[in-house]
PDB file of C-alpha atoms in Angstrom:
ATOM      1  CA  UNK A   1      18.022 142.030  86.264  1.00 66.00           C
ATOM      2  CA  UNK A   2      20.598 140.803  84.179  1.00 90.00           C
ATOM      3  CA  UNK A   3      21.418 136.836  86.551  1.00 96.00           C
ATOM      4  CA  UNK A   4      18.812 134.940  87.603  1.00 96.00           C
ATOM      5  CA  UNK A   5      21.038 134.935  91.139  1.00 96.00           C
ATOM      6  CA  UNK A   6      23.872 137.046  91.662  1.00 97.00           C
ATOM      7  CA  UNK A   7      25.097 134.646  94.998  1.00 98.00           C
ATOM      8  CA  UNK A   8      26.140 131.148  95.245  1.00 97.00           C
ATOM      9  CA  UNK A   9      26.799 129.103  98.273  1.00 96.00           C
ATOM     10  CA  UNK A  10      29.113 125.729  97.575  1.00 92.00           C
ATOM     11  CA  UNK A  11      28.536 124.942 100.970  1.00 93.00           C
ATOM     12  CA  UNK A  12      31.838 122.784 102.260  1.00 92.00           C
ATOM     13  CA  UNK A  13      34.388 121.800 100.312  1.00 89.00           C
ATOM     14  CA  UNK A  14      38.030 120.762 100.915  1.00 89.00           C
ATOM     15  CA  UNK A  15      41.681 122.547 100.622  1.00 90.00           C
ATOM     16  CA  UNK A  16      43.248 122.654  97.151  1.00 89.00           C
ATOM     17  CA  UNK A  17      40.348 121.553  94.911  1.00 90.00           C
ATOM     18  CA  UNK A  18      39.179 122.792  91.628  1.00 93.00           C
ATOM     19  CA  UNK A  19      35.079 123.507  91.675  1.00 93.00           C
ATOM     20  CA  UNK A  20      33.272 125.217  88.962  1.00 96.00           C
ATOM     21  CA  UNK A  21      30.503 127.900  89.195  1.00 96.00           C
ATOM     22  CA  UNK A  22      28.318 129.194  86.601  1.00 97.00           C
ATOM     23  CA  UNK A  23      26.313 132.327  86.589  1.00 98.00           C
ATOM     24  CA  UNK A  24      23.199 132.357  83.998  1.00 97.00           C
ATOM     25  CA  UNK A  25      22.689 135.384  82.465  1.00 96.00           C
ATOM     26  CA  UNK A  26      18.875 136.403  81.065  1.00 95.00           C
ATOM     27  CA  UNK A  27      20.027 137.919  78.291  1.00 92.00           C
ATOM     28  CA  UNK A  28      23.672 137.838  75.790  1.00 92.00           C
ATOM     29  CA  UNK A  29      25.084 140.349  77.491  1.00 93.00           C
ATOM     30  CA  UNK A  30      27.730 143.169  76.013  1.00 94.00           C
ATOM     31  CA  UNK A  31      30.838 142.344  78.392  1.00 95.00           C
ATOM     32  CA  UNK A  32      33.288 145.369  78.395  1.00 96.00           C
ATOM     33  CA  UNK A  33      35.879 143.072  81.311  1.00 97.00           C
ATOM     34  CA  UNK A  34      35.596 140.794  83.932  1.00 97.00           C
ATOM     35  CA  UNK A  35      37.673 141.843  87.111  1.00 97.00           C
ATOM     36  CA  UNK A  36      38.085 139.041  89.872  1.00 97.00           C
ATOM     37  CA  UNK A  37      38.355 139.579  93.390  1.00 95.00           C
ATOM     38  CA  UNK A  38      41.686 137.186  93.579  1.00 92.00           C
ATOM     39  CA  UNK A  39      43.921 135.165  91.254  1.00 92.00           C
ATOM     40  CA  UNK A  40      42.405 132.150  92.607  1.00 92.00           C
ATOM     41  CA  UNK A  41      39.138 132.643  89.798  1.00 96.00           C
ATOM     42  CA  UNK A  42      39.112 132.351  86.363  1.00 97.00           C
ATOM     43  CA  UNK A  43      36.198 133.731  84.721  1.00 98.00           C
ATOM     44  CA  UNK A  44      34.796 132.822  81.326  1.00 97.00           C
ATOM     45  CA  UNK A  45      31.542 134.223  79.585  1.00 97.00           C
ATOM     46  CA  UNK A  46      30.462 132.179  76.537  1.00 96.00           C
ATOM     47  CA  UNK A  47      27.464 134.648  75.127  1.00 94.00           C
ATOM     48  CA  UNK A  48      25.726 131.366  73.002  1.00 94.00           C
ATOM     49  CA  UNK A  49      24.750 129.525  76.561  1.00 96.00           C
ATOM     50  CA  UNK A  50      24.956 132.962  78.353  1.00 96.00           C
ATOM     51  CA  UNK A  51      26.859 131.779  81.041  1.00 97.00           C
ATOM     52  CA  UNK A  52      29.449 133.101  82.709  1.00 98.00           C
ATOM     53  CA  UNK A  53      31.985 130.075  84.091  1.00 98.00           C
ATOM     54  CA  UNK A  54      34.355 130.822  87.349  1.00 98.00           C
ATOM     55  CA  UNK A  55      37.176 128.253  87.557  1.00 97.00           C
ATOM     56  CA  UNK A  56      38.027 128.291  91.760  1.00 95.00           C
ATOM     57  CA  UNK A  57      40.859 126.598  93.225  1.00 93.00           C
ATOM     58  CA  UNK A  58      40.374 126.660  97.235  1.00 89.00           C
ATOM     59  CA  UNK A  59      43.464 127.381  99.112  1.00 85.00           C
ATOM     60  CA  UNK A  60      44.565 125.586 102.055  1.00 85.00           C
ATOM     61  CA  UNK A  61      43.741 126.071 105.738  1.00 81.00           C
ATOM     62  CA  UNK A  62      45.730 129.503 106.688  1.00 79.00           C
ATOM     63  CA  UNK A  63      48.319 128.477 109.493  1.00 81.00           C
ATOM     64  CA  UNK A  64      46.094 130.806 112.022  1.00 82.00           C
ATOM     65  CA  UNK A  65      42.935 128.500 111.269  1.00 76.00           C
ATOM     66  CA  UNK A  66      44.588 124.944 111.137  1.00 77.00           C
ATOM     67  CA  UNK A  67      43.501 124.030 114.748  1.00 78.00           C
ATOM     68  CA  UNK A  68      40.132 124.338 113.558  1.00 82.00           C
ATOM     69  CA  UNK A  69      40.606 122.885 110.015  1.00 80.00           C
ATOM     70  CA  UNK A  70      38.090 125.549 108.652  1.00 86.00           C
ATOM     71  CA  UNK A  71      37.634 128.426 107.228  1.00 85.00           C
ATOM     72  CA  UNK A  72      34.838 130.544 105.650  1.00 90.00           C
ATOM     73  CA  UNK A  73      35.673 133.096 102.752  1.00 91.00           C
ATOM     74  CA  UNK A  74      33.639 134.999  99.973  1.00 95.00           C
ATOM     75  CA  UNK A  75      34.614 135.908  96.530  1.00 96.00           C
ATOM     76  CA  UNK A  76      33.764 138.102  93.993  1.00 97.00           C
ATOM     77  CA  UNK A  77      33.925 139.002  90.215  1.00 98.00           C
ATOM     78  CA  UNK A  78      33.024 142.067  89.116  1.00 98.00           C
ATOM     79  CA  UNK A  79      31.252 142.258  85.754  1.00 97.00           C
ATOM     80  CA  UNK A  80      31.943 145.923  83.444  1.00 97.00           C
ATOM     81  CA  UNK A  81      29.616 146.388  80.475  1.00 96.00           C
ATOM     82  CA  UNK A  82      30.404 148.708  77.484  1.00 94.00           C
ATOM     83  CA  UNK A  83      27.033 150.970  78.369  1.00 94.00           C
ATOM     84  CA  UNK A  84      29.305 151.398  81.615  1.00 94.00           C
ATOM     85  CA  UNK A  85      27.094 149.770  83.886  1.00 95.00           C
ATOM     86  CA  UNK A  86      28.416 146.515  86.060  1.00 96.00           C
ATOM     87  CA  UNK A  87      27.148 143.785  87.991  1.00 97.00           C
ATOM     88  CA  UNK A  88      28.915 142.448  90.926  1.00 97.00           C
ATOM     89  CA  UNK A  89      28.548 137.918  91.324  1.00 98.00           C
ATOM     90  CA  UNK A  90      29.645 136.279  94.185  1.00 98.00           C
ATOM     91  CA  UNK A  91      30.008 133.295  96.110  1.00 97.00           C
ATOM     92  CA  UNK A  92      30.712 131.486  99.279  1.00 96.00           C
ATOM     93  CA  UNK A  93      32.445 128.734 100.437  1.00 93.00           C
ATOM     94  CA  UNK A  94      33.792 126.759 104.062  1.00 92.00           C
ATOM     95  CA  UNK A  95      36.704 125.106 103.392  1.00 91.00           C
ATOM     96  CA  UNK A  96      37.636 121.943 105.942  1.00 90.00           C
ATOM     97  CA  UNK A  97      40.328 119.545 106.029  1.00 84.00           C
ATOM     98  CA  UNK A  98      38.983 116.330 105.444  1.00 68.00           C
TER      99      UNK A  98
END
């Protein structure tokens, strides 16, 4: 296994905020891309800490879900090696008004 967890829950957060998430990885690891599953993560790896850093910005309540002030949603990066193998790391969230 290349992560020591390959899912993270942030539990709840709120509507247009910036939250990090790091991935550890065991070993450096030979990254060949990172492909995310929306433009609302930017990934990073840094191979000296072996960690691989997703900058999230949660969107706001969709207009369908504002009556409830919630939503849940999962996201994904998906992690291409040069030996042509790949990982894919993801995460949860519930975003609620405040």
């Amino acid at each position: 296994m290349k992560w020591k967890s390959k899912h993270i829950s942030l539990g709840t957060i709120g509507p247009r905020t910036k939250h990090i998430i790091k991935f550890q990885a065991e070993e450096v690891l030979d990254i060949k891309e990172i492909m995310t599953s929306c433009g609302c993560i930017n990934p990073k790896y840094d191979p000296e800490t072996k960690q691989l850093t997703l900058s999230y910005v949660s969107a706001d309540i969709p207009i369908h879900l504002r009556g409830t002030g919630t939503y849940d949603t999962h996201k994904s990066v998906t992690v291409k090696y040069n030996n042509g193998e790949q990982d894919i790391l993801s995460f949860s969230v519930t975003v609620r008004n405040k």
